[in-house]
């Protein structure tokens, strides 16, 4: 019995110190990999030092330029980082970032936007959002996009980070189960840091919209839309991906639909920007949600 107890204690201590080492490496030993740059902005991934990025694999298809990095630890693959750059016919550019954790340990990341020195910022969440019809949709914790940065003649609408896992419902449909939305970032010395933990067998997705012209004709028009979208949750598309927007799905008898999100086609008839004054933002959202965005 004493030997069994000692072995149990030793095993517990080994596991404890392994977790402590992983935590320390995640929190304190980090480096940064630049994954995108243009004349005015740089994107970088701040990651634990023990995670290696492979050489990039790039491809171009239609309007999409896709760059993929394999993530590994000691030669063992633990996931991927994917960046999709898509330029629309109205000259608005969308940047989609996805990180997948295919391993068995969580790790901390920060998706950083650099060179924002001197930019003005406007939040798109000045107040809490109204709840959805919870009898139909249940709870929806997502918020409006983070907000707009304006620098010189460029506007950048930054979305939130969505951490999810793929889930197959009882009816066979595959959906995304939202585990966390990361809506709060830090901005220091011109660097916007989107920091979070990515659990095993999960993925994270975030996006930004960049334009050389104002997204709205006037600031008053932008304020009106922000106020409206906070009170009318079905009108705002918050979770954008290269495959299209993902929206909260209505509840079913399957309890796993409590936080299930699916493609926009599930409720496309409810979305319309026709009653609003024309703007680059609405035009872009129509393109994102329309057939022209289907790959």
Short mmCIF file of the C-alpha atoms (twelve columns), coordinates in Angstrom:
data_MODEL
# 
_entry.id   MODEL 
# 
loop_
_atom_site.group_PDB 
_atom_site.id 
_atom_site.type_symbol 
_atom_site.label_atom_id 
_atom_site.label_alt_id 
_atom_site.label_comp_id 
_atom_site.label_asym_id 
_atom_site.label_seq_id 
_atom_site.Cartn_x 
_atom_site.Cartn_y 
_atom_site.Cartn_z 
_atom_site.pdbx_PDB_model_num 
ATOM 1   C CA . UNK A 1   0.000   0.000  0.000   1 
ATOM 2   C CA . UNK A 2   2.837   2.370  0.854   1 
ATOM 3   C CA . UNK A 3   4.477   1.790  -2.534  1 
ATOM 4   C CA . UNK A 4   1.193   2.419  -4.335  1 
ATOM 5   C CA . UNK A 5   0.692   5.616  -2.356  1 
ATOM 6   C CA . UNK A 6   4.239   6.819  -3.129  1 
ATOM 7   C CA . UNK A 7   3.789   6.102  -6.837  1 
ATOM 8   C CA . UNK A 8   0.502   7.991  -6.799  1 
ATOM 9   C CA . UNK A 9   2.133   10.984 -5.110  1 
ATOM 10  C CA . UNK A 10  5.064   10.917 -7.546  1 
ATOM 11  C CA . UNK A 11  2.719   10.747 -10.534 1 
ATOM 12  C CA . UNK A 12  0.673   13.633 -9.180  1 
ATOM 13  C CA . UNK A 13  3.814   15.724 -8.686  1 
ATOM 14  C CA . UNK A 14  5.049   14.921 -12.193 1 
ATOM 15  C CA . UNK A 15  1.720   15.979 -13.702 1 
ATOM 16  C CA . UNK A 16  1.706   19.122 -11.550 1 
ATOM 17  C CA . UNK A 17  5.188   20.156 -12.646 1 
ATOM 18  C CA . UNK A 18  4.396   19.408 -16.290 1 
ATOM 19  C CA . UNK A 19  1.339   21.657 -16.089 1 
ATOM 20  C CA . UNK A 20  3.425   24.305 -14.315 1 
ATOM 21  C CA . UNK A 21  6.080   24.160 -17.030 1 
ATOM 22  C CA . UNK A 22  3.479   24.447 -19.792 1 
ATOM 23  C CA . UNK A 23  1.805   27.347 -17.992 1 
ATOM 24  C CA . UNK A 24  5.133   29.120 -17.556 1 
ATOM 25  C CA . UNK A 25  6.072   28.633 -21.193 1 
ATOM 26  C CA . UNK A 26  2.643   29.912 -22.271 1 
ATOM 27  C CA . UNK A 27  2.701   32.976 -20.057 1 
ATOM 28  C CA . UNK A 28  6.266   34.212 -19.997 1 
ATOM 29  C CA . UNK A 29  8.385   32.806 -22.820 1 
ATOM 30  C CA . UNK A 30  6.984   34.217 -26.042 1 
ATOM 31  C CA . UNK A 31  7.997   35.392 -29.463 1 
ATOM 32  C CA . UNK A 32  6.207   36.963 -32.417 1 
ATOM 33  C CA . UNK A 33  5.748   36.015 -36.064 1 
ATOM 34  C CA . UNK A 34  4.720   38.647 -38.615 1 
ATOM 35  C CA . UNK A 35  2.152   37.165 -40.996 1 
ATOM 36  C CA . UNK A 36  0.946   40.156 -43.045 1 
ATOM 37  C CA . UNK A 37  2.092   43.652 -43.882 1 
ATOM 38  C CA . UNK A 38  1.123   46.468 -46.210 1 
ATOM 39  C CA . UNK A 39  2.023   50.148 -46.389 1 
ATOM 40  C CA . UNK A 40  0.074   51.078 -43.247 1 
ATOM 41  C CA . UNK A 41  -0.484  47.977 -41.100 1 
ATOM 42  C CA . UNK A 42  1.174   44.775 -39.910 1 
ATOM 43  C CA . UNK A 43  -0.420  41.637 -38.464 1 
ATOM 44  C CA . UNK A 44  1.601   39.454 -36.108 1 
ATOM 45  C CA . UNK A 45  0.978   36.386 -33.963 1 
ATOM 46  C CA . UNK A 46  2.452   36.459 -30.448 1 
ATOM 47  C CA . UNK A 47  2.817   32.869 -29.283 1 
ATOM 48  C CA . UNK A 48  4.581   30.676 -26.708 1 
ATOM 49  C CA . UNK A 49  8.249   30.206 -27.561 1 
ATOM 50  C CA . UNK A 50  7.885   26.415 -27.671 1 
ATOM 51  C CA . UNK A 51  5.422   26.599 -30.605 1 
ATOM 52  C CA . UNK A 52  7.106   26.706 -34.015 1 
ATOM 53  C CA . UNK A 53  5.655   28.161 -37.208 1 
ATOM 54  C CA . UNK A 54  6.474   26.367 -40.450 1 
ATOM 55  C CA . UNK A 55  7.386   28.132 -43.658 1 
ATOM 56  C CA . UNK A 56  4.273   29.666 -45.132 1 
ATOM 57  C CA . UNK A 57  2.216   27.944 -47.778 1 
ATOM 58  C CA . UNK A 58  0.496   30.454 -50.063 1 
ATOM 59  C CA . UNK A 59  -2.132  30.093 -52.746 1 
ATOM 60  C CA . UNK A 60  -4.368  32.417 -54.757 1 
ATOM 61  C CA . UNK A 61  -7.883  31.498 -55.860 1 
ATOM 62  C CA . UNK A 62  -10.292 34.060 -57.269 1 
ATOM 63  C CA . UNK A 63  -10.333 37.061 -54.951 1 
ATOM 64  C CA . UNK A 64  -8.706  35.143 -52.090 1 
ATOM 65  C CA . UNK A 65  -5.048  35.080 -51.199 1 
ATOM 66  C CA . UNK A 66  -4.582  32.378 -48.554 1 
ATOM 67  C CA . UNK A 67  -1.514  31.890 -46.379 1 
ATOM 68  C CA . UNK A 68  -1.193  28.861 -44.079 1 
ATOM 69  C CA . UNK A 69  1.383   28.089 -41.371 1 
ATOM 70  C CA . UNK A 70  1.607   24.722 -39.612 1 
ATOM 71  C CA . UNK A 71  2.082   24.936 -35.834 1 
ATOM 72  C CA . UNK A 72  4.228   22.341 -34.106 1 
ATOM 73  C CA . UNK A 73  5.942   21.463 -30.836 1 
ATOM 74  C CA . UNK A 74  9.179   19.446 -31.087 1 
ATOM 75  C CA . UNK A 75  8.220   18.421 -34.608 1 
ATOM 76  C CA . UNK A 76  4.696   17.324 -33.671 1 
ATOM 77  C CA . UNK A 77  1.935   19.248 -35.444 1 
ATOM 78  C CA . UNK A 78  -0.583  20.876 -33.095 1 
ATOM 79  C CA . UNK A 79  -2.583  23.052 -35.458 1 
ATOM 80  C CA . UNK A 80  -2.554  25.704 -38.154 1 
ATOM 81  C CA . UNK A 81  -2.723  29.460 -38.584 1 
ATOM 82  C CA . UNK A 82  -4.585  30.605 -41.712 1 
ATOM 83  C CA . UNK A 83  -4.874  34.129 -43.103 1 
ATOM 84  C CA . UNK A 84  -7.270  34.859 -45.967 1 
ATOM 85  C CA . UNK A 85  -7.087  38.224 -47.714 1 
ATOM 86  C CA . UNK A 86  -10.152 38.945 -49.861 1 
ATOM 87  C CA . UNK A 87  -10.618 42.116 -51.936 1 
ATOM 88  C CA . UNK A 88  -14.177 42.801 -53.051 1 
ATOM 89  C CA . UNK A 89  -15.358 44.526 -56.198 1 
ATOM 90  C CA . UNK A 90  -15.962 47.740 -54.204 1 
ATOM 91  C CA . UNK A 91  -12.234 47.763 -53.226 1 
ATOM 92  C CA . UNK A 92  -12.940 46.881 -49.585 1 
ATOM 93  C CA . UNK A 93  -10.495 44.287 -48.233 1 
ATOM 94  C CA . UNK A 94  -11.392 41.630 -45.671 1 
ATOM 95  C CA . UNK A 95  -8.738  39.866 -43.605 1 
ATOM 96  C CA . UNK A 96  -9.789  36.615 -41.916 1 
ATOM 97  C CA . UNK A 97  -7.590  34.907 -39.304 1 
ATOM 98  C CA . UNK A 98  -8.198  31.355 -38.107 1 
ATOM 99  C CA . UNK A 99  -6.140  29.319 -35.639 1 
ATOM 100 C CA . UNK A 100 -6.892  25.640 -35.067 1 
ATOM 101 C CA . UNK A 101 -5.631  23.688 -32.056 1 
ATOM 102 C CA . UNK A 102 -5.516  20.030 -33.069 1 
ATOM 103 C CA . UNK A 103 -3.376  19.031 -30.083 1 
ATOM 104 C CA . UNK A 104 -4.180  18.140 -26.482 1 
ATOM 105 C CA . UNK A 105 -2.883  21.160 -24.580 1 
ATOM 106 C CA . UNK A 106 -4.277  24.706 -24.473 1 
ATOM 107 C CA . UNK A 107 -2.028  27.593 -25.413 1 
ATOM 108 C CA . UNK A 108 -2.120  31.360 -25.176 1 
ATOM 109 C CA . UNK A 109 -2.034  33.537 -28.292 1 
ATOM 110 C CA . UNK A 110 -2.289  37.184 -29.159 1 
ATOM 111 C CA . UNK A 111 -3.253  38.251 -32.680 1 
ATOM 112 C CA . UNK A 112 -1.712  41.712 -32.919 1 
ATOM 113 C CA . UNK A 113 -2.458  44.620 -35.240 1 
ATOM 114 C CA . UNK A 114 0.559   46.926 -35.407 1 
ATOM 115 C CA . UNK A 115 1.249   50.460 -36.692 1 
ATOM 116 C CA . UNK A 116 -1.942  51.990 -35.298 1 
ATOM 117 C CA . UNK A 117 -0.044  54.943 -33.822 1 
ATOM 118 C CA . UNK A 118 -2.126  58.112 -34.064 1 
ATOM 119 C CA . UNK A 119 -5.282  56.315 -35.161 1 
ATOM 120 C CA . UNK A 120 -8.642  57.477 -33.835 1 
ATOM 121 C CA . UNK A 121 -10.863 54.772 -32.372 1 
ATOM 122 C CA . UNK A 122 -14.644 54.509 -32.139 1 
ATOM 123 C CA . UNK A 123 -16.314 51.676 -30.261 1 
ATOM 124 C CA . UNK A 124 -19.283 49.873 -31.783 1 
ATOM 125 C CA . UNK A 125 -20.406 48.739 -28.322 1 
ATOM 126 C CA . UNK A 126 -21.220 51.932 -26.403 1 
ATOM 127 C CA . UNK A 127 -23.934 50.061 -24.481 1 
ATOM 128 C CA . UNK A 128 -25.037 46.445 -23.926 1 
ATOM 129 C CA . UNK A 129 -26.868 44.759 -26.785 1 
ATOM 130 C CA . UNK A 130 -30.526 43.829 -26.492 1 
ATOM 131 C CA . UNK A 131 -31.269 40.140 -25.970 1 
ATOM 132 C CA . UNK A 132 -32.583 37.980 -28.788 1 
ATOM 133 C CA . UNK A 133 -35.969 36.295 -28.518 1 
ATOM 134 C CA . UNK A 134 -34.788 33.623 -26.102 1 
ATOM 135 C CA . UNK A 135 -37.788 31.372 -26.721 1 
ATOM 136 C CA . UNK A 136 -36.691 31.103 -30.352 1 
ATOM 137 C CA . UNK A 137 -32.914 31.556 -30.265 1 
ATOM 138 C CA . UNK A 138 -31.897 31.112 -26.652 1 
ATOM 139 C CA . UNK A 139 -28.969 33.112 -25.340 1 
ATOM 140 C CA . UNK A 140 -26.600 34.913 -27.722 1 
ATOM 141 C CA . UNK A 141 -23.565 36.368 -25.915 1 
ATOM 142 C CA . UNK A 142 -22.022 37.923 -29.039 1 
ATOM 143 C CA . UNK A 143 -21.604 41.674 -29.379 1 
ATOM 144 C CA . UNK A 144 -21.155 44.148 -32.200 1 
ATOM 145 C CA . UNK A 145 -17.737 44.275 -33.865 1 
ATOM 146 C CA . UNK A 146 -15.067 45.798 -31.625 1 
ATOM 147 C CA . UNK A 147 -14.989 49.159 -33.408 1 
ATOM 148 C CA . UNK A 148 -13.417 51.340 -36.107 1 
ATOM 149 C CA . UNK A 149 -9.874  52.682 -36.301 1 
ATOM 150 C CA . UNK A 150 -9.338  55.695 -38.553 1 
ATOM 151 C CA . UNK A 151 -5.821  56.588 -39.665 1 
ATOM 152 C CA . UNK A 152 -5.221  59.099 -42.448 1 
ATOM 153 C CA . UNK A 153 -7.640  58.064 -45.222 1 
ATOM 154 C CA . UNK A 154 -8.030  54.479 -44.050 1 
ATOM 155 C CA . UNK A 155 -10.767 52.920 -41.910 1 
ATOM 156 C CA . UNK A 156 -10.409 49.542 -40.203 1 
ATOM 157 C CA . UNK A 157 -13.455 47.817 -38.716 1 
ATOM 158 C CA . UNK A 158 -12.178 45.195 -36.275 1 
ATOM 159 C CA . UNK A 159 -14.286 42.164 -35.382 1 
ATOM 160 C CA . UNK A 160 -14.159 40.136 -32.176 1 
ATOM 161 C CA . UNK A 161 -12.449 36.766 -31.667 1 
ATOM 162 C CA . UNK A 162 -14.731 33.706 -31.697 1 
ATOM 163 C CA . UNK A 163 -13.490 30.500 -30.086 1 
ATOM 164 C CA . UNK A 164 -15.572 27.490 -31.092 1 
ATOM 165 C CA . UNK A 165 -15.619 23.796 -31.819 1 
ATOM 166 C CA . UNK A 166 -17.372 21.859 -34.591 1 
ATOM 167 C CA . UNK A 167 -20.441 19.991 -33.429 1 
ATOM 168 C CA . UNK A 168 -22.811 17.578 -35.183 1 
ATOM 169 C CA . UNK A 169 -26.402 17.843 -34.029 1 
ATOM 170 C CA . UNK A 170 -28.824 14.976 -33.701 1 
ATOM 171 C CA . UNK A 171 -30.325 15.801 -37.121 1 
ATOM 172 C CA . UNK A 172 -26.905 15.438 -38.759 1 
ATOM 173 C CA . UNK A 173 -26.253 19.164 -39.265 1 
ATOM 174 C CA . UNK A 174 -22.746 20.416 -38.539 1 
ATOM 175 C CA . UNK A 175 -22.646 23.693 -36.629 1 
ATOM 176 C CA . UNK A 176 -20.180 25.765 -34.661 1 
ATOM 177 C CA . UNK A 177 -20.631 25.710 -30.904 1 
ATOM 178 C CA . UNK A 178 -19.466 29.039 -29.513 1 
ATOM 179 C CA . UNK A 179 -17.312 28.528 -26.434 1 
ATOM 180 C CA . UNK A 180 -15.989 32.058 -25.946 1 
ATOM 181 C CA . UNK A 181 -16.251 35.435 -27.609 1 
ATOM 182 C CA . UNK A 182 -13.252 37.697 -26.949 1 
ATOM 183 C CA . UNK A 183 -14.609 41.266 -27.234 1 
ATOM 184 C CA . UNK A 184 -12.025 43.172 -25.157 1 
ATOM 185 C CA . UNK A 185 -8.539  43.990 -26.445 1 
ATOM 186 C CA . UNK A 186 -5.655  46.187 -25.322 1 
ATOM 187 C CA . UNK A 187 -4.141  49.075 -27.292 1 
ATOM 188 C CA . UNK A 188 -0.678  50.182 -26.261 1 
ATOM 189 C CA . UNK A 189 1.959   52.063 -28.255 1 
ATOM 190 C CA . UNK A 190 0.093   51.589 -31.517 1 
ATOM 191 C CA . UNK A 191 -0.398  47.807 -31.095 1 
ATOM 192 C CA . UNK A 192 -3.867  46.292 -30.756 1 
ATOM 193 C CA . UNK A 193 -3.492  42.955 -28.929 1 
ATOM 194 C CA . UNK A 194 -6.262  40.349 -29.235 1 
ATOM 195 C CA . UNK A 195 -5.149  37.920 -26.514 1 
ATOM 196 C CA . UNK A 196 -6.877  34.658 -25.542 1 
ATOM 197 C CA . UNK A 197 -6.424  30.969 -24.680 1 
ATOM 198 C CA . UNK A 198 -7.205  28.359 -27.319 1 
ATOM 199 C CA . UNK A 199 -8.397  25.029 -25.833 1 
ATOM 200 C CA . UNK A 200 -7.550  21.658 -27.403 1 
ATOM 201 C CA . UNK A 201 -9.646  20.624 -30.415 1 
ATOM 202 C CA . UNK A 202 -10.994 24.165 -30.860 1 
ATOM 203 C CA . UNK A 203 -10.521 26.922 -33.392 1 
ATOM 204 C CA . UNK A 204 -10.540 30.698 -33.176 1 
ATOM 205 C CA . UNK A 205 -11.714 33.111 -35.873 1 
ATOM 206 C CA . UNK A 206 -11.534 36.863 -36.211 1 
ATOM 207 C CA . UNK A 207 -11.765 39.377 -39.043 1 
ATOM 208 C CA . UNK A 208 -11.212 42.969 -40.055 1 
ATOM 209 C CA . UNK A 209 -12.593 45.143 -42.842 1 
ATOM 210 C CA . UNK A 210 -10.328 47.818 -44.333 1 
ATOM 211 C CA . UNK A 211 -11.238 50.600 -46.758 1 
ATOM 212 C CA . UNK A 212 -9.602  53.697 -48.178 1 
ATOM 213 C CA . UNK A 213 -12.941 55.532 -47.967 1 
ATOM 214 C CA . UNK A 214 -15.284 56.083 -44.986 1 
ATOM 215 C CA . UNK A 215 -17.576 53.137 -44.330 1 
ATOM 216 C CA . UNK A 216 -20.441 55.602 -43.719 1 
ATOM 217 C CA . UNK A 217 -21.149 58.927 -45.412 1 
ATOM 218 C CA . UNK A 218 -21.445 60.744 -42.074 1 
ATOM 219 C CA . UNK A 219 -20.656 60.034 -38.445 1 
ATOM 220 C CA . UNK A 220 -24.357 60.503 -37.655 1 
ATOM 221 C CA . UNK A 221 -25.260 57.715 -40.089 1 
ATOM 222 C CA . UNK A 222 -22.707 55.433 -38.413 1 
ATOM 223 C CA . UNK A 223 -24.075 56.270 -34.941 1 
ATOM 224 C CA . UNK A 224 -27.615 55.526 -36.127 1 
ATOM 225 C CA . UNK A 225 -26.561 52.099 -37.404 1 
ATOM 226 C CA . UNK A 226 -24.650 51.257 -34.208 1 
ATOM 227 C CA . UNK A 227 -27.677 52.136 -32.061 1 
ATOM 228 C CA . UNK A 228 -29.986 50.161 -34.342 1 
ATOM 229 C CA . UNK A 229 -27.776 47.070 -34.481 1 
ATOM 230 C CA . UNK A 230 -27.507 46.939 -30.685 1 
ATOM 231 C CA . UNK A 231 -31.296 46.891 -30.422 1 
ATOM 232 C CA . UNK A 232 -31.959 44.661 -33.448 1 
ATOM 233 C CA . UNK A 233 -29.612 41.715 -33.098 1 
ATOM 234 C CA . UNK A 234 -30.800 39.853 -36.201 1 
ATOM 235 C CA . UNK A 235 -29.679 42.719 -38.465 1 
ATOM 236 C CA . UNK A 236 -26.001 42.740 -37.501 1 
ATOM 237 C CA . UNK A 237 -23.546 40.145 -38.824 1 
ATOM 238 C CA . UNK A 238 -20.873 39.823 -36.141 1 
ATOM 239 C CA . UNK A 239 -19.085 36.554 -36.903 1 
ATOM 240 C CA . UNK A 240 -17.604 36.762 -40.404 1 
ATOM 241 C CA . UNK A 241 -15.577 33.942 -41.986 1 
ATOM 242 C CA . UNK A 242 -14.263 33.189 -45.501 1 
ATOM 243 C CA . UNK A 243 -17.171 30.736 -45.872 1 
ATOM 244 C CA . UNK A 244 -19.668 33.485 -45.040 1 
ATOM 245 C CA . UNK A 245 -21.267 34.929 -41.889 1 
ATOM 246 C CA . UNK A 246 -22.267 32.685 -39.004 1 
ATOM 247 C CA . UNK A 247 -25.415 33.528 -37.049 1 
ATOM 248 C CA . UNK A 248 -27.210 32.238 -33.977 1 
ATOM 249 C CA . UNK A 249 -29.483 29.325 -34.868 1 
ATOM 250 C CA . UNK A 250 -32.932 28.809 -33.435 1 
ATOM 251 C CA . UNK A 251 -33.333 26.265 -30.663 1 
ATOM 252 C CA . UNK A 252 -34.384 22.685 -31.327 1 
ATOM 253 C CA . UNK A 253 -35.104 19.648 -29.176 1 
ATOM 254 C CA . UNK A 254 -31.356 18.964 -29.324 1 
ATOM 255 C CA . UNK A 255 -29.958 20.701 -26.230 1 
ATOM 256 C CA . UNK A 256 -26.681 21.306 -28.080 1 
ATOM 257 C CA . UNK A 257 -28.343 24.115 -30.077 1 
ATOM 258 C CA . UNK A 258 -28.104 26.394 -27.015 1 
ATOM 259 C CA . UNK A 259 -24.968 28.022 -28.437 1 
ATOM 260 C CA . UNK A 260 -25.065 26.693 -32.004 1 
ATOM 261 C CA . UNK A 261 -24.189 28.991 -34.901 1 
ATOM 262 C CA . UNK A 262 -24.605 28.256 -38.582 1 
ATOM 263 C CA . UNK A 263 -24.419 29.894 -41.993 1 
ATOM 264 C CA . UNK A 264 -26.555 32.870 -42.889 1 
ATOM 265 C CA . UNK A 265 -28.822 30.886 -45.229 1 
ATOM 266 C CA . UNK A 266 -30.625 29.621 -42.114 1 
ATOM 267 C CA . UNK A 267 -32.301 33.023 -41.752 1 
ATOM 268 C CA . UNK A 268 -31.273 34.977 -44.857 1 
ATOM 269 C CA . UNK A 269 -34.787 36.266 -45.497 1 
ATOM 270 C CA . UNK A 270 -34.675 38.236 -42.256 1 
ATOM 271 C CA . UNK A 271 -31.643 40.309 -43.273 1 
ATOM 272 C CA . UNK A 272 -32.022 43.517 -45.293 1 
ATOM 273 C CA . UNK A 273 -30.127 46.791 -45.589 1 
ATOM 274 C CA . UNK A 274 -32.491 48.239 -48.203 1 
ATOM 275 C CA . UNK A 275 -34.144 50.715 -45.833 1 
ATOM 276 C CA . UNK A 276 -30.864 52.462 -45.015 1 
ATOM 277 C CA . UNK A 277 -29.011 55.225 -46.802 1 
ATOM 278 C CA . UNK A 278 -26.413 53.710 -49.153 1 
ATOM 279 C CA . UNK A 279 -22.945 53.334 -47.652 1 
ATOM 280 C CA . UNK A 280 -19.744 51.413 -48.285 1 
ATOM 281 C CA . UNK A 281 -20.441 49.378 -45.139 1 
ATOM 282 C CA . UNK A 282 -23.913 48.221 -46.233 1 
ATOM 283 C CA . UNK A 283 -22.668 47.499 -49.736 1 
ATOM 284 C CA . UNK A 284 -19.904 45.350 -48.276 1 
ATOM 285 C CA . UNK A 285 -22.261 43.475 -45.962 1 
ATOM 286 C CA . UNK A 286 -24.565 42.759 -48.895 1 
ATOM 287 C CA . UNK A 287 -21.619 41.321 -50.796 1 
ATOM 288 C CA . UNK A 288 -20.564 39.236 -47.788 1 
ATOM 289 C CA . UNK A 289 -24.044 37.815 -47.278 1 
ATOM 290 C CA . UNK A 290 -24.960 37.448 -50.969 1 
ATOM 291 C CA . UNK A 291 -24.353 34.740 -53.519 1 
ATOM 292 C CA . UNK A 292 -21.327 36.618 -54.870 1 
ATOM 293 C CA . UNK A 293 -19.385 35.668 -51.725 1 
ATOM 294 C CA . UNK A 294 -19.964 31.950 -52.049 1 
ATOM 295 C CA . UNK A 295 -16.778 30.111 -52.944 1 
# 
